[in-house]
mmCIF file of C-alpha atoms in Angstrom:
data_model
loop_
_atom_site.group_PDB
_atom_site.id
_atom_site.type_symbol
_atom_site.label_atom_id
_atom_site.label_comp_id
_atom_site.label_asym_id
_atom_site.label_seq_id
_atom_site.Cartn_x
_atom_site.Cartn_y
_atom_site.Cartn_z
ATOM 1 C CA UNK A 10 -293.712 -105.206 1.035
ATOM 2 C CA UNK A 11 -292.092 -108.018 3.012
ATOM 3 C CA UNK A 12 -288.453 -106.634 1.721
ATOM 4 C CA UNK A 13 -289.566 -103.380 2.722
ATOM 5 C CA UNK A 14 -290.683 -104.178 6.356
ATOM 6 C CA UNK A 15 -287.151 -106.090 6.942
ATOM 7 C CA UNK A 16 -285.519 -103.042 5.855
ATOM 8 C CA UNK A 17 -287.137 -100.468 8.268
ATOM 9 C CA UNK A 18 -285.412 -100.385 11.762
ATOM 10 C CA UNK A 19 -286.673 -100.357 15.286
ATOM 11 C CA UNK A 20 -284.445 -96.979 15.369
ATOM 12 C CA UNK A 21 -286.589 -95.359 12.664
ATOM 13 C CA UNK A 22 -290.059 -96.758 13.924
ATOM 14 C CA UNK A 23 -288.797 -95.164 17.358
ATOM 15 C CA UNK A 24 -288.017 -91.614 15.738
ATOM 16 C CA UNK A 25 -291.331 -91.472 13.921
ATOM 17 C CA UNK A 26 -293.373 -92.606 17.063
ATOM 18 C CA UNK A 27 -291.502 -89.990 19.536
ATOM 19 C CA UNK A 28 -290.145 -92.661 21.917
ATOM 20 C CA UNK A 29 -286.669 -94.768 22.686
ATOM 21 C CA UNK A 30 -285.964 -97.770 20.471
ATOM 22 C CA UNK A 31 -285.792 -99.698 23.721
ATOM 23 C CA UNK A 32 -289.431 -98.895 24.264
ATOM 24 C CA UNK A 33 -290.159 -100.048 20.589
ATOM 25 C CA UNK A 34 -288.157 -103.258 20.921
ATOM 26 C CA UNK A 35 -289.868 -104.323 24.612
ATOM 27 C CA UNK A 36 -293.358 -103.295 23.105
ATOM 28 C CA UNK A 37 -293.014 -105.788 20.096
ATOM 29 C CA UNK A 38 -291.592 -108.408 22.474
ATOM 30 C CA UNK A 39 -294.299 -107.679 24.982
ATOM 31 C CA UNK A 40 -291.557 -107.870 27.724
ATOM 32 C CA UNK A 41 -292.853 -104.493 29.347
ATOM 33 C CA UNK A 42 -296.030 -102.559 29.702
ATOM 34 C CA UNK A 43 -296.433 -99.395 27.851
ATOM 35 C CA UNK A 44 -299.542 -96.798 28.108
ATOM 36 C CA UNK A 45 -302.162 -97.018 25.648
ATOM 37 C CA UNK A 46 -300.972 -93.713 24.096
ATOM 38 C CA UNK A 47 -297.692 -94.888 23.353
ATOM 39 C CA UNK A 48 -298.779 -98.343 22.120
ATOM 40 C CA UNK A 49 -301.108 -96.422 19.461
ATOM 41 C CA UNK A 50 -297.993 -94.078 18.483
ATOM 42 C CA UNK A 51 -296.041 -97.218 17.970
ATOM 43 C CA UNK A 52 -298.648 -98.694 15.716
ATOM 44 C CA UNK A 53 -299.077 -95.800 13.875
ATOM 45 C CA UNK A 54 -295.363 -95.342 12.952
ATOM 46 C CA UNK A 55 -295.197 -99.090 12.002
ATOM 47 C CA UNK A 56 -298.554 -98.745 9.875
ATOM 48 C CA UNK A 57 -297.107 -95.775 8.136
ATOM 49 C CA UNK A 58 -293.562 -97.362 7.520
ATOM 50 C CA UNK A 59 -294.911 -100.686 6.420
ATOM 51 C CA UNK A 60 -292.917 -102.619 9.239
ATOM 52 C CA UNK A 61 -294.388 -105.914 9.604
ATOM 53 C CA UNK A 62 -295.060 -107.286 13.279
ATOM 54 C CA UNK A 63 -295.802 -110.516 12.096
ATOM 55 C CA UNK A 64 -292.528 -111.084 10.519
ATOM 56 C CA UNK A 65 -290.621 -109.539 13.672
ATOM 57 C CA UNK A 66 -292.376 -112.315 15.747
ATOM 58 C CA UNK A 67 -291.428 -115.137 13.371
ATOM 59 C CA UNK A 68 -287.693 -113.921 13.484
ATOM 60 C CA UNK A 69 -287.874 -113.805 17.194
ATOM 61 C CA UNK A 70 -289.508 -117.078 17.874
ATOM 62 C CA UNK A 71 -286.999 -118.779 15.644
ATOM 63 C CA UNK A 72 -284.661 -118.165 18.069
ATOM 64 C CA UNK A 73 -285.031 -121.076 20.742
ATOM 65 C CA UNK A 74 -282.840 -120.227 22.963
ATOM 66 C CA UNK A 75 -281.239 -116.653 22.199
ATOM 67 C CA UNK A 76 -278.150 -115.343 24.048
ATOM 68 C CA UNK A 77 -278.670 -112.160 26.416
ATOM 69 C CA UNK A 78 -277.331 -109.006 25.830
ATOM 70 C CA UNK A 79 -276.161 -107.500 28.789
ATOM 71 C CA UNK A 80 -274.449 -103.697 28.862
ATOM 72 C CA UNK A 81 -272.200 -102.860 31.747
ATOM 73 C CA UNK A 82 -272.233 -98.821 31.708
ATOM 74 C CA UNK A 83 -270.066 -96.353 33.515
ATOM 75 C CA UNK A 84 -272.166 -92.977 33.501
ATOM 76 C CA UNK A 85 -269.231 -90.648 34.923
ATOM 77 C CA UNK A 86 -266.018 -90.663 35.865
ATOM 78 C CA UNK A 87 -265.288 -90.424 39.818
ATOM 79 C CA UNK A 88 -262.511 -90.941 42.479
ATOM 80 C CA UNK A 89 -264.038 -94.508 43.426
ATOM 81 C CA UNK A 90 -263.198 -95.677 39.847
ATOM 82 C CA UNK A 91 -259.740 -94.382 40.300
ATOM 83 C CA UNK A 92 -258.707 -94.919 43.587
ATOM 84 C CA UNK A 93 -261.025 -97.651 45.110
ATOM 85 C CA UNK A 94 -260.153 -101.457 45.093
ATOM 86 C CA UNK A 95 -263.550 -101.977 45.631
ATOM 87 C CA UNK A 96 -264.744 -100.659 42.106
ATOM 88 C CA UNK A 97 -262.152 -103.026 40.645
ATOM 89 C CA UNK A 98 -263.283 -105.961 42.530
ATOM 90 C CA UNK A 99 -267.143 -105.137 41.538
ATOM 91 C CA UNK A 100 -266.134 -104.695 37.542
ATOM 92 C CA UNK A 101 -264.391 -107.892 37.635
ATOM 93 C CA UNK A 102 -267.220 -109.608 39.534
ATOM 94 C CA UNK A 103 -269.708 -108.428 37.135
ATOM 95 C CA UNK A 104 -267.833 -109.509 33.989
ATOM 96 C CA UNK A 105 -267.268 -113.007 35.427
ATOM 97 C CA UNK A 106 -271.045 -113.239 36.480
ATOM 98 C CA UNK A 107 -272.144 -112.322 32.744
ATOM 99 C CA UNK A 108 -269.772 -114.871 31.364
ATOM 100 C CA UNK A 109 -271.140 -117.339 33.521
ATOM 101 C CA UNK A 110 -274.690 -116.839 32.746
ATOM 102 C CA UNK A 111 -273.287 -117.100 28.938
ATOM 103 C CA UNK A 112 -274.655 -113.949 27.902
ATOM 104 C CA UNK A 113 -272.762 -111.145 25.603
ATOM 105 C CA UNK A 114 -271.566 -108.330 27.291
ATOM 106 C CA UNK A 115 -271.042 -104.355 26.243
ATOM 107 C CA UNK A 116 -268.833 -102.356 28.747
ATOM 108 C CA UNK A 117 -268.718 -98.942 28.001
ATOM 109 C CA UNK A 118 -268.100 -95.599 29.437
ATOM 110 C CA UNK A 119 -271.052 -93.346 28.717
ATOM 111 C CA UNK A 120 -271.095 -89.535 29.911
ATOM 112 C CA UNK A 121 -273.038 -88.491 27.151
ATOM 113 C CA UNK A 122 -275.207 -89.457 24.138
ATOM 114 C CA UNK A 123 -272.817 -89.673 21.555
ATOM 115 C CA UNK A 124 -270.846 -92.344 23.453
ATOM 116 C CA UNK A 125 -274.001 -94.390 24.140
ATOM 117 C CA UNK A 126 -273.104 -97.954 22.274
ATOM 118 C CA UNK A 127 -275.350 -98.708 19.403
ATOM 119 C CA UNK A 128 -276.525 -101.745 20.634
ATOM 120 C CA UNK A 129 -278.261 -99.517 23.766
ATOM 121 C CA UNK A 130 -279.654 -97.136 21.344
ATOM 122 C CA UNK A 131 -281.228 -99.518 18.981
ATOM 123 C CA UNK A 132 -282.950 -101.369 21.628
ATOM 124 C CA UNK A 133 -281.028 -104.808 21.178
ATOM 125 C CA UNK A 134 -279.940 -104.803 24.646
ATOM 126 C CA UNK A 135 -281.788 -107.016 27.147
ATOM 127 C CA UNK A 136 -280.508 -105.452 30.464
ATOM 128 C CA UNK A 137 -278.229 -102.914 31.926
ATOM 129 C CA UNK A 138 -275.876 -102.939 34.882
ATOM 130 C CA UNK A 139 -275.014 -99.267 35.754
ATOM 131 C CA UNK A 140 -272.463 -97.560 37.859
ATOM 132 C CA UNK A 141 -271.815 -93.508 38.487
ATOM 133 C CA UNK A 142 -274.453 -90.772 37.883
ATOM 134 C CA UNK A 143 -275.156 -89.154 34.456
ATOM 135 C CA UNK A 144 -275.956 -85.755 33.804
ATOM 136 C CA UNK A 145 -277.029 -86.209 30.449
ATOM 137 C CA UNK A 146 -280.933 -86.325 30.446
ATOM 138 C CA UNK A 147 -280.967 -87.871 27.051
ATOM 139 C CA UNK A 148 -279.038 -90.778 28.027
ATOM 140 C CA UNK A 149 -281.134 -91.532 30.626
ATOM 141 C CA UNK A 150 -284.163 -91.097 28.506
ATOM 142 C CA UNK A 151 -282.760 -93.556 25.977
ATOM 143 C CA UNK A 152 -282.221 -96.319 28.533
ATOM 144 C CA UNK A 153 -285.489 -95.777 30.352
ATOM 145 C CA UNK A 154 -287.775 -99.085 30.410
ATOM 146 C CA UNK A 155 -284.754 -101.270 30.211
ATOM 147 C CA UNK A 156 -284.467 -103.552 33.049
ATOM 148 C CA UNK A 157 -281.512 -102.139 35.048
ATOM 149 C CA UNK A 158 -279.429 -102.636 38.507
ATOM 150 C CA UNK A 159 -277.290 -99.771 39.881
ATOM 151 C CA UNK A 160 -274.120 -100.376 41.691
ATOM 152 C CA UNK A 161 -273.681 -97.061 42.866
ATOM 153 C CA UNK A 162 -275.551 -93.915 44.483
ATOM 154 C CA UNK A 163 -276.820 -92.111 41.623
ATOM 155 C CA UNK A 164 -279.137 -89.203 40.621
ATOM 156 C CA UNK A 165 -282.333 -89.489 38.896
ATOM 157 C CA UNK A 166 -283.681 -86.156 37.742
ATOM 158 C CA UNK A 167 -283.740 -83.888 40.917
ATOM 159 C CA UNK A 168 -283.732 -86.964 43.184
ATOM 160 C CA UNK A 169 -280.370 -88.240 44.772
ATOM 161 C CA UNK A 170 -280.553 -91.764 45.395
ATOM 162 C CA UNK A 171 -277.882 -92.935 47.753
ATOM 163 C CA UNK A 172 -276.551 -96.575 47.932
ATOM 164 C CA UNK A 173 -278.191 -98.021 50.982
ATOM 165 C CA UNK A 174 -275.330 -99.876 52.065
ATOM 166 C CA UNK A 175 -273.294 -96.445 52.821
ATOM 167 C CA UNK A 176 -276.006 -95.781 55.471
ATOM 168 C CA UNK A 177 -274.683 -99.006 57.158
ATOM 169 C CA UNK A 178 -270.817 -97.811 56.716
ATOM 170 C CA UNK A 179 -271.376 -94.428 58.396
ATOM 171 C CA UNK A 180 -273.391 -96.268 61.264
ATOM 172 C CA UNK A 181 -270.751 -98.919 61.875
ATOM 173 C CA UNK A 182 -267.633 -96.408 61.903
ATOM 174 C CA UNK A 183 -269.496 -94.468 64.464
ATOM 175 C CA UNK A 184 -270.280 -97.406 66.274
ATOM 176 C CA UNK A 185 -266.941 -98.949 66.570
ATOM 177 C CA UNK A 186 -265.121 -95.608 67.759
ATOM 178 C CA UNK A 187 -267.907 -94.744 70.323
ATOM 179 C CA UNK A 188 -267.433 -98.414 71.935
ATOM 180 C CA UNK A 189 -263.822 -98.023 72.186
ATOM 181 C CA UNK A 190 -263.978 -95.227 74.484
ATOM 182 C CA UNK A 191 -263.782 -91.986 72.411
ATOM 183 C CA UNK A 192 -265.839 -88.920 73.499
ATOM 184 C CA UNK A 193 -265.066 -87.086 70.335
ATOM 185 C CA UNK A 194 -264.735 -88.502 66.859
ATOM 186 C CA UNK A 195 -264.219 -86.870 63.529
ATOM 187 C CA UNK A 196 -264.835 -88.007 59.572
ATOM 188 C CA UNK A 197 -261.753 -87.073 57.480
ATOM 189 C CA UNK A 198 -262.314 -87.091 53.833
ATOM 190 C CA UNK A 199 -260.770 -85.386 50.621
ATOM 191 C CA UNK A 200 -263.367 -86.437 48.471
ATOM 192 C CA UNK A 201 -266.421 -84.865 49.940
ATOM 193 C CA UNK A 202 -268.131 -84.462 46.258
ATOM 194 C CA UNK A 203 -268.926 -88.259 45.883
ATOM 195 C CA UNK A 204 -272.241 -89.556 46.740
ATOM 196 C CA UNK A 205 -271.208 -92.251 48.729
ATOM 197 C CA UNK A 206 -268.778 -90.532 50.599
ATOM 198 C CA UNK A 207 -271.349 -87.772 51.555
ATOM 199 C CA UNK A 208 -273.852 -90.355 52.751
ATOM 200 C CA UNK A 209 -271.270 -92.364 54.808
ATOM 201 C CA UNK A 210 -270.591 -88.750 56.542
ATOM 202 C CA UNK A 211 -274.133 -87.797 56.992
ATOM 203 C CA UNK A 212 -274.970 -91.095 58.703
ATOM 204 C CA UNK A 213 -271.421 -91.168 60.680
ATOM 205 C CA UNK A 214 -272.348 -87.709 62.257
ATOM 206 C CA UNK A 215 -275.884 -88.877 62.754
ATOM 207 C CA UNK A 216 -275.017 -92.093 64.648
ATOM 208 C CA UNK A 217 -272.308 -90.396 66.663
ATOM 209 C CA UNK A 218 -274.523 -87.848 67.842
ATOM 210 C CA UNK A 219 -277.182 -90.559 68.962
ATOM 211 C CA UNK A 220 -274.295 -92.237 70.779
ATOM 212 C CA UNK A 221 -273.605 -89.062 72.768
ATOM 213 C CA UNK A 222 -270.299 -88.468 71.078
ATOM 214 C CA UNK A 223 -269.068 -85.026 69.853
ATOM 215 C CA UNK A 224 -268.252 -85.115 66.118
ATOM 216 C CA UNK A 225 -266.587 -83.080 63.741
ATOM 217 C CA UNK A 226 -266.317 -83.001 59.940
ATOM 218 C CA UNK A 227 -263.165 -82.446 58.013
ATOM 219 C CA UNK A 228 -263.847 -82.630 54.229
ATOM 220 C CA UNK A 229 -262.239 -80.955 51.191
ATOM 221 C CA UNK A 230 -264.434 -79.994 48.318
ATOM 222 C CA UNK A 231 -263.023 -80.793 44.862
ATOM 223 C CA UNK A 232 -265.179 -79.527 41.940
ATOM 224 C CA UNK A 233 -263.521 -81.723 39.529
ATOM 225 C CA UNK A 234 -264.780 -84.834 41.461
ATOM 226 C CA UNK A 235 -261.545 -86.590 41.197
ATOM 227 C CA UNK A 236 -257.975 -85.971 41.307
ATOM 228 C CA UNK A 237 -255.098 -86.514 38.893
ATOM 229 C CA UNK A 238 -252.559 -87.939 41.136
ATOM 230 C CA UNK A 239 -251.809 -89.180 44.598
ATOM 231 C CA UNK A 240 -249.939 -86.014 45.352
ATOM 232 C CA UNK A 241 -252.986 -83.917 44.922
ATOM 233 C CA UNK A 242 -254.844 -86.087 47.465
ATOM 234 C CA UNK A 243 -252.024 -85.978 49.686
ATOM 235 C CA UNK A 244 -252.029 -82.314 49.587
ATOM 236 C CA UNK A 245 -255.599 -82.134 50.273
ATOM 237 C CA UNK A 246 -255.291 -84.517 53.314
ATOM 238 C CA UNK A 247 -252.625 -82.389 54.565
ATOM 239 C CA UNK A 248 -254.609 -79.713 54.837
ATOM 240 C CA UNK A 249 -257.595 -81.912 56.598
ATOM 241 C CA UNK A 250 -255.033 -83.256 59.109
ATOM 242 C CA UNK A 251 -253.570 -79.580 59.893
ATOM 243 C CA UNK A 252 -257.340 -78.378 60.856
ATOM 244 C CA UNK A 253 -257.689 -81.526 62.944
ATOM 245 C CA UNK A 254 -254.409 -81.342 64.667
ATOM 246 C CA UNK A 255 -254.818 -77.530 65.397
ATOM 247 C CA UNK A 256 -258.037 -78.238 67.462
ATOM 248 C CA UNK A 257 -257.589 -77.434 71.325
ATOM 249 C CA UNK A 258 -259.275 -80.528 71.977
ATOM 250 C CA UNK A 259 -259.016 -82.733 68.973
ATOM 251 C CA UNK A 260 -261.106 -85.698 68.318
ATOM 252 C CA UNK A 261 -259.110 -88.919 69.392
ATOM 253 C CA UNK A 262 -260.947 -91.310 66.952
ATOM 254 C CA UNK A 263 -260.746 -90.490 63.034
ATOM 255 C CA UNK A 264 -263.144 -92.242 60.283
ATOM 256 C CA UNK A 265 -261.380 -92.080 57.037
ATOM 257 C CA UNK A 266 -263.957 -93.528 54.509
ATOM 258 C CA UNK A 267 -261.262 -94.838 51.904
ATOM 259 C CA UNK A 268 -258.366 -96.977 52.846
ATOM 260 C CA UNK A 269 -256.363 -95.346 50.286
ATOM 261 C CA UNK A 270 -256.548 -92.123 52.184
ATOM 262 C CA UNK A 271 -255.927 -93.700 55.440
ATOM 263 C CA UNK A 272 -252.459 -95.301 53.990
ATOM 264 C CA UNK A 273 -251.522 -91.560 52.831
ATOM 265 C CA UNK A 274 -252.957 -90.233 56.480
ATOM 266 C CA UNK A 275 -250.521 -92.675 58.079
ATOM 267 C CA UNK A 276 -247.596 -90.653 56.488
ATOM 268 C CA UNK A 277 -248.897 -87.447 57.093
ATOM 269 C CA UNK A 278 -249.342 -88.198 60.754
ATOM 270 C CA UNK A 279 -245.915 -89.799 60.966
ATOM 271 C CA UNK A 280 -244.189 -86.674 59.578
ATOM 272 C CA UNK A 281 -245.880 -84.419 62.161
ATOM 273 C CA UNK A 282 -244.673 -86.761 64.910
ATOM 274 C CA UNK A 283 -248.306 -88.365 65.538
ATOM 275 C CA UNK A 284 -248.567 -92.004 65.835
ATOM 276 C CA UNK A 285 -251.526 -93.582 64.048
ATOM 277 C CA UNK A 286 -253.010 -96.445 66.035
ATOM 278 C CA UNK A 287 -251.432 -94.950 69.472
ATOM 279 C CA UNK A 288 -252.109 -91.085 69.480
ATOM 280 C CA UNK A 289 -255.271 -91.420 67.387
ATOM 281 C CA UNK A 290 -257.439 -94.236 66.649
ATOM 282 C CA UNK A 291 -258.267 -94.727 63.113
ATOM 283 C CA UNK A 292 -261.013 -96.867 60.994
ATOM 284 C CA UNK A 293 -261.074 -96.938 57.251
ATOM 285 C CA UNK A 294 -263.106 -98.517 54.541
ATOM 286 C CA UNK A 295 -262.900 -100.751 51.587
ATOM 287 C CA UNK A 296 -260.733 -103.450 53.231
ATOM 288 C CA UNK A 297 -258.278 -102.641 50.636
ATOM 289 C CA UNK A 298 -255.002 -104.824 51.226
ATOM 290 C CA UNK A 299 -252.828 -103.208 49.119
ATOM 291 C CA UNK A 300 -253.177 -99.786 50.345
ATOM 292 C CA UNK A 301 -253.255 -101.089 53.756
ATOM 293 C CA UNK A 302 -250.418 -103.505 53.595
ATOM 294 C CA UNK A 303 -247.288 -102.244 55.802
ATOM 295 C CA UNK A 304 -249.190 -99.713 57.910
ATOM 296 C CA UNK A 305 -248.444 -100.721 61.637
ATOM 297 C CA UNK A 306 -250.327 -101.055 63.753
ATOM 298 C CA UNK A 307 -253.037 -102.193 61.065
ATOM 299 C CA UNK A 308 -256.261 -99.918 61.385
ATOM 300 C CA UNK A 309 -259.517 -101.486 61.297
ATOM 301 C CA UNK A 310 -261.629 -101.358 58.070
ATOM 302 C CA UNK A 311 -264.856 -102.192 56.731
ATOM 303 C CA UNK A 312 -265.353 -104.749 54.148
ATOM 304 C CA UNK A 313 -268.120 -103.537 51.714
ATOM 305 C CA UNK A 314 -268.690 -106.892 49.713
ATOM 306 C CA UNK A 315 -267.663 -105.661 46.432
ATOM 307 C CA UNK A 316 -267.282 -108.753 44.383
ATOM 308 C CA UNK A 317 -270.703 -110.216 46.178
ATOM 309 C CA UNK A 318 -272.306 -107.061 45.098
ATOM 310 C CA UNK A 319 -271.105 -107.572 41.411
ATOM 311 C CA UNK A 320 -272.535 -111.154 41.366
ATOM 312 C CA UNK A 321 -275.549 -110.359 43.070
ATOM 313 C CA UNK A 322 -276.204 -107.347 40.467
ATOM 314 C CA UNK A 323 -276.213 -109.769 37.658
ATOM 315 C CA UNK A 324 -278.160 -112.410 39.212
ATOM 316 C CA UNK A 325 -280.916 -109.955 40.026
ATOM 317 C CA UNK A 326 -280.667 -108.690 36.484
ATOM 318 C CA UNK A 327 -281.129 -111.927 34.952
ATOM 319 C CA UNK A 328 -284.064 -112.477 36.948
ATOM 320 C CA UNK A 329 -285.850 -109.167 36.132
ATOM 321 C CA UNK A 330 -285.404 -110.186 32.277
ATOM 322 C CA UNK A 331 -286.766 -113.431 32.728
ATOM 323 C CA UNK A 332 -289.583 -112.138 34.760
ATOM 324 C CA UNK A 333 -290.579 -108.703 33.123
ATOM 325 C CA UNK A 334 -293.883 -108.466 34.669
ATOM 326 C CA UNK A 335 -292.816 -109.539 37.999
ATOM 327 C CA UNK A 336 -291.910 -105.879 39.527
ATOM 328 C CA UNK A 337 -293.393 -102.734 38.785
ATOM 329 C CA UNK A 338 -290.267 -100.475 38.558
ATOM 330 C CA UNK A 339 -287.594 -100.812 35.847
ATOM 331 C CA UNK A 340 -284.710 -100.262 38.148
ATOM 332 C CA UNK A 341 -283.424 -101.695 41.583
ATOM 333 C CA UNK A 342 -280.160 -101.024 43.550
ATOM 334 C CA UNK A 343 -278.070 -103.830 44.907
ATOM 335 C CA UNK A 344 -276.862 -103.757 48.373
ATOM 336 C CA UNK A 345 -274.610 -106.160 50.456
ATOM 337 C CA UNK A 346 -274.355 -105.408 54.494
ATOM 338 C CA UNK A 347 -270.762 -104.062 55.162
ATOM 339 C CA UNK A 348 -268.790 -106.094 57.778
ATOM 340 C CA UNK A 349 -266.045 -104.836 60.606
ATOM 341 C CA UNK A 350 -262.626 -105.993 59.715
ATOM 342 C CA UNK A 351 -260.637 -105.690 63.114
ATOM 343 C CA UNK A 352 -257.482 -104.038 62.929
ATOM 344 C CA UNK A 353 -254.134 -104.644 64.825
ATOM 345 C CA UNK A 354 -254.942 -102.368 67.776
ATOM 346 C CA UNK A 355 -257.269 -104.304 69.944
ATOM 347 C CA UNK A 356 -257.654 -101.828 72.708
ATOM 348 C CA UNK A 357 -257.250 -97.952 72.199
ATOM 349 C CA UNK A 358 -256.750 -95.973 75.576
ATOM 350 C CA UNK A 359 -258.132 -92.473 75.339
ATOM 351 C CA UNK A 360 -255.879 -89.919 76.869
#
């Protein structure tokens, strides 16, 4: 009986009980509460399979200081991963923080159930750091009940949960341009399908109108949600700039919500005889030094605290793992307040 008990896996128990392996694992370790009905199904499955709860507890208790297992999962490919320096900063910070916490880390791209790492599927992961928005409901079901932190705007079922910091970014950009005397401003963005960009747009428009400033939105819809090359991005931005430039009374201030787009727009504007920073005031976002290098005059940008966000996410996750009953919800979003980084144009005189 003891030999058979050791051979039965948590995954098999989960299949018999109709729950995820993570739910079984946390039920056995008492690290999360489950309903009486779920507990009854798990206990029934254990009894039928011959799984020994006593042996499981002895094996776990023998690990005096068990190393935590953390999975950093990218749930969808999007434009920020390909073209934003902030995503790379956050990723490096998450990896460094996990290593400093003396935990094991799995880093994987999971857009469908087949790509879910076995350690996550069988419930041996202690916590999750998540980025992106997965459309596969089976993946979300498998990771339900596992302590997790989100680094991005995402969807849960029918709900869209925007990252709170993007509201502040939109507000900051609108306030910056209105304080500089602009009476008409615009949001220009080739990545409108991205949740973060959409949130920045919504709040930029809201606070511009609240400040009694006219506002226009120039956005490009991209069904693929990303671009295969800088050339494709440039082509999309050229169309948007043509729309903006053709206005009889065009906006004198632009919020371009990603610095890589700002750099491309400088080139496009120069080719049209429009001087960025002189003929039109621009503020970007990301504080991407590589993208902004060489731009003159250097535009203002917004620092979103990507590295700090990565470190804080891991700290929050470790605390939640060590204090499983402290909070009701199993997921939390980590936010760092954005900061304005002034550009090389100290004053802008609206013509």
